[in-house]
Amino acid sequence: MEGRLDMATRKRLTNRFKAEYAKGDKKQKGEILDRLEAVGMGRSTARRLLTQAEREKPVKGAARGRRPKYDAGAQRLLERLWLLMGMPCGPYMKAMFDQWIPALLANGELDGIDGDALDQVLAMSPSTIDRRLRPLKQAAMPKGASLTRPAAEHMRNSIRIRKCTDETIRVPGLAEADTVAHCGPSMKGEFARTLTMVDYATNWTVNVTARNNAKSNIKAAVATALPLFPFPVTCFDSDNGVEFINDELVDWLLEQDIEQTRSRPYRKNDQATVESRNNHVVRKYAFHWRYDTAQQRELLNRLWAKTYVLLNLFTPTRKPVRVDQGRDGRRKTVYDEPRTPWARVLEHDAADRAAGGGGYVVDDARRRIEGIIAATNPARLNREIAVIQDELERVSRDRTEAMARRAGLDMGYLGKAIERMRADAGQNDK
């Protein structure tokens, strides 16, 4: 008689008799099996289904789980520190604790906090920091327009293309350079350009804003930026834009005994170090407003004077050291431990002196920078940056949004970024 009942009927019969079968003795269970066999269910099938139902455990409520390792006070302190430090990722924030926490405590930024909460935050791993801060992190800024115009071919051909095997990239002195256009939603008319120069070996970063990308203005910006490096710049590497590959800048660099190299045409990744700064330095701190007045340029250069100290002396970075290949054949880039650009400069300086060289940093520059570190409250520095950003918004927002409306563009991301920074500044003042 096996097979006369479909699966749905078997389930209904099992549910009907499972409670009675579970409570019954051997005789009662046999009677239940006789009844099911009589209606067409195989005896072995009935026994198996009823036995399985008997073994099923009642559904319990949601598991309570283990007690939270970090309490609400630690979460609030973590969020506050994240804002004070400029919203770094977990690995960078963890590396910043050794330098920032003593400075914040010495300057009274953490007065009144719970010592247990601070201990909990310091015990967090980089992954835990990222996970607990995930709800606060904002979407990345959209990409800006590229306004690079290639230089004349004969001028490009006179400049050597930098190769990855060049010896100069392993020591301080090779500065990658690029410009960012502050055009807002329209590329018409004249607008400011920010020059970014980054040392390849140490990540030392310098920003200078110029009136436009005329070759005389870019040359003046380069001349302003070079003395801000704590070591001599021996090589100037740029893309193939006409603002860099022109007779005025080429001749001036030659007079300064600075070698000039360039990337391959249309290969942006050849300058990955400085290209990354365009987004997480220039766009992060100066946003996407349109800047085209002397007042705005003055504010931008005041802003870069603040970020110069924050990024080079208090913000750690990582650099790739090698590329490994796993068992599955995938390539994985391995990075070194996060360190500030100044710490990297000192490492190169010490290594060169140990090898019998003269080092890279003169004593006067070393004393000056160490004095800046000792006298700087990094939390107050972040607040000063926020004040300048608020002023940039005040003098730029209305005109930028008016241009966007005329062009039919959506500039909503600007408002989101500014609201985020205003909220950060408010938190820092508490």
CSV table of C-alpha atoms in Angstrom, one decimal:
chain,number,residue,atom,x,y,z
A,1,MET,CA,0.0,0.0,0.0
A,2,GLU,CA,3.1,2.2,0.1
A,3,GLY,CA,2.9,5.1,-2.3
A,4,ARG,CA,-0.8,5.8,-2.4
A,5,LEU,CA,-0.4,9.0,-0.3
A,6,ASP,CA,1.2,12.2,-1.6
A,7,MET,CA,3.8,14.1,0.4
A,8,ALA,CA,1.4,16.8,1.6
A,9,THR,CA,-1.0,14.2,3.0
A,10,ARG,CA,1.9,12.4,4.8
A,11,LYS,CA,2.9,15.6,6.5
A,12,ARG,CA,-0.6,16.4,7.6
A,13,LEU,CA,-1.0,12.9,9.1
A,14,THR,CA,2.4,13.2,10.8
A,15,ASN,CA,1.5,16.5,12.3
A,16,ARG,CA,-1.9,15.0,13.5
A,17,PHE,CA,-0.3,12.1,15.4
A,18,LYS,CA,3.2,13.3,16.3
A,19,ALA,CA,2.2,14.6,19.8
A,20,GLU,CA,0.3,11.4,20.6
A,21,TYR,CA,3.1,9.2,19.3
A,22,ALA,CA,5.7,11.1,21.3
A,23,LYS,CA,3.7,10.6,24.6
A,24,GLY,CA,2.6,7.0,24.0
A,25,ASP,CA,4.1,3.7,25.2
A,26,LYS,CA,5.2,0.9,22.9
A,27,LYS,CA,1.6,-0.5,22.5
A,28,GLN,CA,0.1,2.9,21.8
A,29,LYS,CA,2.8,3.7,19.2
A,30,GLY,CA,2.0,0.4,17.5
A,31,GLU,CA,-1.7,1.2,17.3
A,32,ILE,CA,-0.9,4.6,15.7
A,33,LEU,CA,1.3,2.9,13.1
A,34,ASP,CA,-1.5,0.4,12.4
A,35,ARG,CA,-3.9,3.2,11.7
A,36,LEU,CA,-1.5,5.0,9.4
A,37,GLU,CA,-0.7,1.8,7.6
A,38,ALA,CA,-4.4,1.2,7.1
A,39,VAL,CA,-4.9,4.5,5.2
A,40,GLY,CA,-2.0,3.8,2.8
A,41,MET,CA,1.2,5.0,4.5
A,42,GLY,CA,4.0,2.4,4.7
A,43,ARG,CA,4.7,1.3,8.3
A,44,SER,CA,8.5,2.1,8.1
A,45,THR,CA,7.7,5.5,6.5
A,46,ALA,CA,5.2,6.3,9.3
A,47,ARG,CA,7.7,5.3,12.0
A,48,ARG,CA,10.5,7.4,10.4
A,49,LEU,CA,8.4,10.5,10.0
A,50,LEU,CA,6.9,10.3,13.5
A,51,THR,CA,10.3,9.6,15.1
A,52,GLN,CA,11.8,12.6,13.3
A,53,ALA,CA,9.0,14.8,14.5
A,54,GLU,CA,9.5,13.5,18.0
A,55,ARG,CA,13.1,14.5,17.9
A,56,GLU,CA,12.4,18.0,16.7
A,57,LYS,CA,13.2,20.6,19.4
A,58,PRO,CA,10.9,23.5,20.0
A,59,VAL,CA,12.0,26.8,18.5
A,60,LYS,CA,13.6,29.0,21.0
A,61,GLY,CA,13.8,32.8,21.0
A,62,ALA,CA,16.7,34.6,19.5
A,63,ALA,CA,20.0,33.7,21.1
A,64,ARG,CA,21.1,36.2,23.7
A,65,GLY,CA,24.7,36.0,22.5
A,66,ARG,CA,27.8,37.1,24.4
A,67,ARG,CA,27.9,40.3,26.3
A,68,PRO,CA,29.2,43.3,24.3
A,69,LYS,CA,32.9,43.8,24.7
A,70,TYR,CA,32.7,47.5,24.1
A,71,ASP,CA,30.1,49.6,25.9
A,72,ALA,CA,28.2,52.7,24.7
A,73,GLY,CA,30.8,55.0,26.3
A,74,ALA,CA,33.6,53.5,24.2
A,75,GLN,CA,31.5,53.8,21.1
A,76,ARG,CA,30.9,57.5,21.7
A,77,LEU,CA,34.6,58.1,22.4
A,78,LEU,CA,35.6,56.2,19.3
A,79,GLU,CA,33.3,58.4,17.2
A,80,ARG,CA,34.6,61.6,18.8
A,81,LEU,CA,38.3,60.5,18.2
A,82,TRP,CA,37.5,59.6,14.6
A,83,LEU,CA,36.2,63.1,14.0
A,84,LEU,CA,39.0,64.8,15.8
A,85,MET,CA,41.6,62.8,13.8
A,86,GLY,CA,40.0,63.7,10.4
A,87,MET,CA,38.0,60.5,9.8
A,88,PRO,CA,40.8,58.1,9.0
A,89,CYS,CA,40.3,54.4,8.2
A,90,GLY,CA,40.8,51.8,10.9
A,91,PRO,CA,44.4,50.8,10.3
A,92,TYR,CA,45.5,54.5,10.1
A,93,MET,CA,43.5,55.4,13.2
A,94,LYS,CA,45.0,52.6,15.2
A,95,ALA,CA,48.5,53.8,14.1
A,96,MET,CA,47.6,57.4,15.1
A,97,PHE,CA,46.8,56.5,18.7
A,98,ASP,CA,50.4,56.5,19.9
A,99,GLN,CA,50.9,60.1,18.8
A,100,TRP,CA,47.5,61.6,19.1
A,101,ILE,CA,46.2,60.3,22.4
A,102,PRO,CA,49.1,61.9,24.5
A,103,ALA,CA,48.8,65.1,22.5
A,104,LEU,CA,45.0,65.3,23.1
A,105,LEU,CA,45.3,64.5,26.8
A,106,ALA,CA,48.1,67.1,27.2
A,107,ASN,CA,45.9,69.8,25.6
A,108,GLY,CA,42.8,69.0,27.6
A,109,GLU,CA,40.8,67.6,24.6
A,110,LEU,CA,39.8,64.5,26.5
A,111,ASP,CA,39.2,66.0,29.9
A,112,GLY,CA,36.3,64.3,31.7
A,113,ILE,CA,36.3,61.1,29.7
A,114,ASP,CA,35.9,57.7,31.2
A,115,GLY,CA,39.3,56.0,31.6
A,116,ASP,CA,37.7,52.6,31.0
A,117,ALA,CA,36.2,53.8,27.7
A,118,LEU,CA,39.6,55.0,26.6
A,119,ASP,CA,41.2,51.7,27.5
A,120,GLN,CA,38.5,49.9,25.4
A,121,VAL,CA,39.1,52.1,22.4
A,122,LEU,CA,42.8,51.6,22.6
A,123,ALA,CA,42.3,47.9,22.7
A,124,MET,CA,40.2,47.8,19.5
A,125,SER,CA,41.7,46.2,16.4
A,126,PRO,CA,41.8,48.1,13.1
A,127,SER,CA,39.0,45.9,11.8
A,128,THR,CA,36.8,46.5,14.9
A,129,ILE,CA,37.3,50.3,14.4
A,130,ASP,CA,36.2,50.1,10.8
A,131,ARG,CA,33.2,47.9,11.7
A,132,ARG,CA,32.0,50.1,14.5
A,133,LEU,CA,32.4,53.3,12.5
A,134,ARG,CA,30.8,52.0,9.3
A,135,PRO,CA,27.4,53.7,9.9
A,136,LEU,CA,29.1,57.1,10.1
A,137,LYS,CA,31.2,56.8,7.0
A,138,GLN,CA,30.0,58.8,4.0
A,139,ALA,CA,30.1,57.9,0.3
A,140,ALA,CA,33.1,59.0,-1.6
A,141,MET,CA,33.1,62.2,-3.6
A,142,PRO,CA,32.3,61.9,-7.3
A,143,LYS,CA,35.1,62.3,-9.8
A,144,GLY,CA,35.9,65.7,-11.2
A,145,ALA,CA,36.6,66.7,-14.8
A,146,SER,CA,40.0,66.2,-16.4
A,147,LEU,CA,41.3,69.5,-17.9
A,148,THR,CA,44.8,68.3,-18.8
A,149,ARG,CA,45.9,69.6,-22.2
A,150,PRO,CA,48.8,67.7,-23.7
A,151,ALA,CA,52.0,69.6,-24.4
A,152,ALA,CA,53.5,69.9,-27.8
A,153,GLU,CA,55.2,66.7,-29.0
A,154,HIS,CA,58.6,68.2,-29.5
A,155,MET,CA,58.6,69.6,-25.9
A,156,ARG,CA,57.4,66.2,-24.5
A,157,ASN,CA,60.1,64.3,-26.3
A,158,SER,CA,62.7,66.5,-24.6
A,159,ILE,CA,61.6,65.2,-21.2
A,160,ARG,CA,62.6,61.7,-20.1
A,161,ILE,CA,59.8,59.2,-19.1
A,162,ARG,CA,60.3,58.0,-15.6
A,163,LYS,CA,60.5,54.2,-15.2
A,164,CYS,CA,59.7,52.1,-12.2
A,165,THR,CA,63.4,50.9,-12.1
A,166,ASP,CA,64.8,54.3,-11.6
A,167,GLU,CA,67.0,54.5,-8.5
A,168,THR,CA,65.6,58.0,-7.5
A,169,ILE,CA,62.2,56.6,-6.5
A,170,ARG,CA,63.8,54.7,-3.5
A,171,VAL,CA,65.0,57.7,-1.7
A,172,PRO,CA,63.5,61.1,-0.7
A,173,GLY,CA,63.7,63.7,-3.5
A,174,LEU,CA,61.4,62.6,-6.3
A,175,ALA,CA,58.3,64.8,-6.2
A,176,GLU,CA,55.3,63.9,-8.3
A,177,ALA,CA,53.2,66.9,-9.3
A,178,ASP,CA,49.7,67.4,-10.6
A,179,THR,CA,47.0,70.1,-10.6
A,180,VAL,CA,43.4,70.1,-9.6
A,181,ALA,CA,40.9,72.5,-11.2
A,182,HIS,CA,38.5,74.3,-9.0
A,183,CYS,CA,36.0,74.9,-11.8
A,184,GLY,CA,32.8,73.8,-10.0
A,185,PRO,CA,30.1,72.7,-12.4
A,186,SER,CA,31.4,74.8,-15.4
A,187,MET,CA,34.8,74.8,-17.1
A,188,LYS,CA,34.2,78.2,-18.6
A,189,GLY,CA,36.2,81.2,-17.7
A,190,GLU,CA,39.2,81.5,-15.3
A,191,PHE,CA,39.3,79.5,-12.1
A,192,ALA,CA,41.9,78.5,-9.5
A,193,ARG,CA,44.2,75.5,-9.7
A,194,THR,CA,45.8,73.7,-6.8
A,195,LEU,CA,49.2,72.3,-7.3
A,196,THR,CA,49.9,69.1,-5.4
A,197,MET,CA,53.5,67.8,-5.0
A,198,VAL,CA,54.1,64.5,-3.2
A,199,ASP,CA,57.4,62.9,-2.5
A,200,TYR,CA,57.3,59.3,-3.7
A,201,ALA,CA,59.4,57.7,-1.0
A,202,THR,CA,57.9,59.4,2.1
A,203,ASN,CA,54.5,60.7,1.0
A,204,TRP,CA,55.4,64.2,2.1
A,205,THR,CA,52.6,66.4,0.6
A,206,VAL,CA,52.6,70.1,-0.3
A,207,ASN,CA,49.7,72.0,-1.8
A,208,VAL,CA,49.7,75.5,-3.3
A,209,THR,CA,46.8,77.3,-5.1
A,210,ALA,CA,47.5,79.4,-8.1
A,211,ARG,CA,45.3,81.9,-10.0
A,212,ASN,CA,45.1,79.6,-13.1
A,213,ASN,CA,47.2,77.1,-15.0
A,214,ALA,CA,49.2,79.7,-16.9
A,215,LYS,CA,52.9,78.6,-17.1
A,216,SER,CA,54.1,81.6,-15.1
A,217,ASN,CA,51.6,80.9,-12.3
A,218,ILE,CA,52.4,77.2,-12.1
A,219,LYS,CA,56.1,78.0,-12.0
A,220,ALA,CA,55.5,80.4,-9.1
A,221,ALA,CA,53.5,77.7,-7.3
A,222,VAL,CA,56.3,75.2,-7.8
A,223,ALA,CA,58.8,77.7,-6.5
A,224,THR,CA,56.6,78.2,-3.4
A,225,ALA,CA,56.2,74.5,-2.8
A,226,LEU,CA,59.9,73.4,-3.1
A,227,PRO,CA,61.1,75.0,0.1
A,228,LEU,CA,58.3,73.3,2.1
A,229,PHE,CA,60.0,69.9,1.7
A,230,PRO,CA,62.4,69.1,4.6
A,231,PHE,CA,64.9,67.7,2.1
A,232,PRO,CA,66.2,68.7,-1.3
A,233,VAL,CA,63.9,67.9,-4.2
A,234,THR,CA,66.1,66.4,-6.9
A,235,CYS,CA,63.5,65.2,-9.5
A,236,PHE,CA,60.3,66.8,-10.6
A,237,ASP,CA,57.9,64.3,-12.2
A,238,SER,CA,54.6,65.4,-13.8
A,239,ASP,CA,52.1,64.3,-16.4
A,240,ASN,CA,52.2,65.5,-20.0
A,241,GLY,CA,50.1,68.6,-19.5
A,242,VAL,CA,51.1,71.9,-21.0
A,243,GLU,CA,51.2,73.6,-17.6
A,244,PHE,CA,54.2,71.4,-16.7
A,245,ILE,CA,55.9,70.7,-20.1
A,246,ASN,CA,56.7,74.3,-21.2
A,247,ASP,CA,59.8,76.2,-21.9
A,248,GLU,CA,59.5,78.5,-18.8
A,249,LEU,CA,59.2,75.7,-16.2
A,250,VAL,CA,61.7,73.4,-18.0
A,251,ASP,CA,64.3,76.1,-18.1
A,252,TRP,CA,63.7,77.1,-14.5
A,253,LEU,CA,64.0,73.6,-13.2
A,254,LEU,CA,67.2,73.2,-15.1
A,255,GLU,CA,68.6,76.3,-13.5
A,256,GLN,CA,67.7,74.9,-10.1
A,257,ASP,CA,69.6,71.7,-10.9
A,258,ILE,CA,66.3,69.6,-10.6
A,259,GLU,CA,65.8,66.8,-13.1
A,260,GLN,CA,62.5,66.8,-14.9
A,261,THR,CA,60.7,63.6,-15.9
A,262,ARG,CA,57.2,62.8,-17.1
A,263,SER,CA,54.7,59.9,-17.2
A,264,ARG,CA,53.7,58.0,-20.3
A,265,PRO,CA,51.0,59.8,-22.2
A,266,TYR,CA,47.4,58.9,-21.2
A,267,ARG,CA,48.7,56.6,-18.4
A,268,LYS,CA,47.2,58.2,-15.2
A,269,ASN,CA,48.4,55.2,-13.0
A,270,ASP,CA,52.0,56.2,-13.7
A,271,GLN,CA,51.4,58.9,-11.1
A,272,ALA,CA,49.2,57.0,-8.7
A,273,THR,CA,50.8,58.6,-5.6
A,274,VAL,CA,49.9,62.2,-6.5
A,275,GLU,CA,46.6,61.2,-8.2
A,276,SER,CA,45.4,59.7,-4.9
A,277,ARG,CA,46.1,63.1,-3.2
A,278,ASN,CA,43.8,64.8,-5.6
A,279,ASN,CA,40.8,63.1,-4.0
A,280,HIS,CA,41.6,62.5,-0.4
A,281,VAL,CA,43.4,65.8,0.1
A,282,VAL,CA,42.3,68.5,-2.3
A,283,ARG,CA,38.7,67.3,-2.8
A,284,LYS,CA,38.3,66.1,0.8
A,285,TYR,CA,39.3,69.4,2.3
A,286,ALA,CA,38.4,71.9,-0.4
A,287,PHE,CA,35.3,70.2,-1.9
A,288,HIS,CA,34.0,70.8,-5.4
A,289,TRP,CA,33.0,74.5,-5.2
A,290,ARG,CA,34.1,76.9,-7.8
A,291,TYR,CA,37.0,79.2,-6.7
A,292,ASP,CA,37.9,82.1,-9.0
A,293,THR,CA,38.5,85.1,-6.7
A,294,ALA,CA,41.6,86.4,-4.8
A,295,GLN,CA,39.7,86.0,-1.5
A,296,GLN,CA,39.0,82.3,-2.3
A,297,ARG,CA,42.6,81.7,-3.3
A,298,GLU,CA,43.8,83.3,-0.1
A,299,LEU,CA,41.5,81.0,1.9
A,300,LEU,CA,42.7,78.0,0.1
A,301,ASN,CA,46.3,78.7,0.7
A,302,ARG,CA,45.5,79.3,4.4
A,303,LEU,CA,43.8,75.9,4.4
A,304,TRP,CA,46.8,74.2,2.8
A,305,ALA,CA,49.1,75.7,5.5
A,306,LYS,CA,47.0,73.8,8.1
A,307,THR,CA,46.7,70.5,6.2
A,308,TYR,CA,50.5,70.7,5.6
A,309,VAL,CA,51.1,70.2,9.3
A,310,LEU,CA,48.2,67.8,9.8
A,311,LEU,CA,49.0,65.4,6.9
A,312,ASN,CA,52.8,65.4,7.2
A,313,LEU,CA,53.3,65.4,10.9
A,314,PHE,CA,50.2,63.7,12.4
A,315,THR,CA,48.6,61.5,9.7
A,316,PRO,CA,50.1,58.1,9.0
A,317,THR,CA,50.2,56.5,5.5
A,318,ARG,CA,51.0,53.2,4.1
A,319,LYS,CA,53.2,52.3,1.1
A,320,PRO,CA,53.2,49.0,-1.0
A,321,VAL,CA,56.4,47.0,-0.4
A,322,ARG,CA,55.8,43.9,-2.6
A,323,VAL,CA,53.2,41.9,-4.5
A,324,ASP,CA,52.6,38.3,-3.4
A,325,GLN,CA,50.8,35.6,-5.3
A,326,GLY,CA,48.5,33.3,-3.4
A,327,ARG,CA,47.7,29.6,-4.0
A,328,ASP,CA,44.7,30.6,-6.1
A,329,GLY,CA,47.0,32.7,-8.4
A,330,ARG,CA,45.6,36.0,-7.3
A,331,ARG,CA,48.0,38.9,-6.9
A,332,LYS,CA,47.9,40.7,-3.5
A,333,THR,CA,49.7,43.9,-2.7
A,334,VAL,CA,51.4,43.9,0.7
A,335,TYR,CA,51.8,47.2,2.5
A,336,ASP,CA,54.1,48.3,5.2
A,337,GLU,CA,53.1,49.5,8.7
A,338,PRO,CA,51.4,53.0,8.8
A,339,ARG,CA,53.8,55.8,9.6
A,340,THR,CA,53.6,59.6,9.2
A,341,PRO,CA,55.6,61.1,6.4
A,342,TRP,CA,57.9,62.8,8.9
A,343,ALA,CA,58.7,59.4,10.5
A,344,ARG,CA,59.5,58.1,7.0
A,345,VAL,CA,61.8,61.0,6.4
A,346,LEU,CA,63.6,60.3,9.6
A,347,GLU,CA,64.0,56.6,8.7
A,348,HIS,CA,65.6,57.5,5.4
A,349,ASP,CA,67.8,60.1,7.0
A,350,ALA,CA,69.1,57.7,9.7
A,351,ALA,CA,69.7,54.9,7.1
A,352,ASP,CA,71.7,57.3,4.9
A,353,ARG,CA,73.8,58.5,7.8
A,354,ALA,CA,74.4,54.9,8.9
A,355,ALA,CA,75.7,54.2,5.4
A,356,GLY,CA,78.2,57.0,5.6
A,357,GLY,CA,76.1,59.7,3.9
A,358,GLY,CA,75.2,63.1,5.0
A,359,GLY,CA,71.5,62.4,5.6
A,360,TYR,CA,68.6,64.2,4.1
A,361,VAL,CA,67.4,66.6,6.8
A,362,VAL,CA,69.6,69.5,8.0
A,363,ASP,CA,69.6,70.1,11.8
A,364,ASP,CA,67.8,73.5,11.5
A,365,ALA,CA,64.9,71.8,9.6
A,366,ARG,CA,64.7,69.0,12.1
A,367,ARG,CA,64.6,71.3,15.1
A,368,ARG,CA,61.9,73.5,13.4
A,369,ILE,CA,59.7,70.5,12.6
A,370,GLU,CA,60.1,68.9,16.0
A,371,GLY,CA,59.1,72.2,17.5
A,372,ILE,CA,56.0,72.4,15.4
A,373,ILE,CA,55.0,68.9,16.5
A,374,ALA,CA,55.5,69.7,20.2
A,375,ALA,CA,53.5,72.9,20.0
A,376,THR,CA,50.6,71.6,17.9
A,377,ASN,CA,47.2,70.5,19.3
A,378,PRO,CA,46.0,68.3,16.4
A,379,ALA,CA,42.3,68.5,17.6
A,380,ARG,CA,42.5,72.3,17.5
A,381,LEU,CA,44.2,72.1,14.1
A,382,ASN,CA,41.2,70.2,12.8
A,383,ARG,CA,38.8,72.8,14.2
A,384,GLU,CA,40.8,75.6,12.5
A,385,ILE,CA,40.6,73.7,9.2
A,386,ALA,CA,36.8,73.4,9.7
A,387,VAL,CA,36.5,77.2,10.2
A,388,ILE,CA,38.3,77.9,6.9
A,389,GLN,CA,36.1,75.4,5.2
A,390,ASP,CA,33.0,77.2,6.5
A,391,GLU,CA,34.3,80.4,5.2
A,392,LEU,CA,35.0,78.8,1.8
A,393,GLU,CA,31.4,77.6,1.7
A,394,ARG,CA,30.1,81.0,2.6
A,395,VAL,CA,31.9,82.8,-0.2
A,396,SER,CA,31.4,80.1,-2.8
A,397,ARG,CA,28.3,78.1,-2.4
A,398,ASP,CA,25.6,80.4,-3.8
A,399,ARG,CA,27.5,81.1,-7.0
A,400,THR,CA,28.4,77.5,-7.5
A,401,GLU,CA,24.9,76.3,-7.1
A,402,ALA,CA,23.6,79.1,-9.4
A,403,MET,CA,26.0,77.9,-12.1
A,404,ALA,CA,24.8,74.3,-11.5
A,405,ARG,CA,21.2,75.3,-11.9
A,406,ARG,CA,21.9,77.1,-15.2
A,407,ALA,CA,23.7,74.1,-16.4
A,408,GLY,CA,21.0,71.7,-15.2
A,409,LEU,CA,23.3,69.8,-13.0
A,410,ASP,CA,22.7,68.1,-9.6
A,411,MET,CA,25.2,69.4,-7.0
A,412,GLY,CA,23.5,67.7,-4.1
A,413,TYR,CA,26.7,65.9,-3.1
A,414,LEU,CA,28.2,69.3,-2.2
A,415,GLY,CA,25.5,70.0,0.3
A,416,LYS,CA,26.0,66.5,1.9
A,417,ALA,CA,29.7,67.0,2.2
A,418,ILE,CA,29.4,70.4,3.7
A,419,GLU,CA,26.7,69.3,6.2
A,420,ARG,CA,29.0,66.4,7.2
A,421,MET,CA,31.9,68.8,7.9
A,422,ARG,CA,29.7,71.2,9.8
A,423,ALA,CA,28.5,68.4,12.0
A,424,ASP,CA,32.1,67.3,12.5
A,425,ALA,CA,33.1,70.8,13.5
A,426,GLY,CA,30.1,71.0,16.0
A,427,GLN,CA,31.2,67.7,17.5
A,428,ASN,CA,34.7,68.9,17.9
A,429,ASP,CA,33.6,72.0,19.7
A,430,LYS,CA,31.8,70.0,22.4
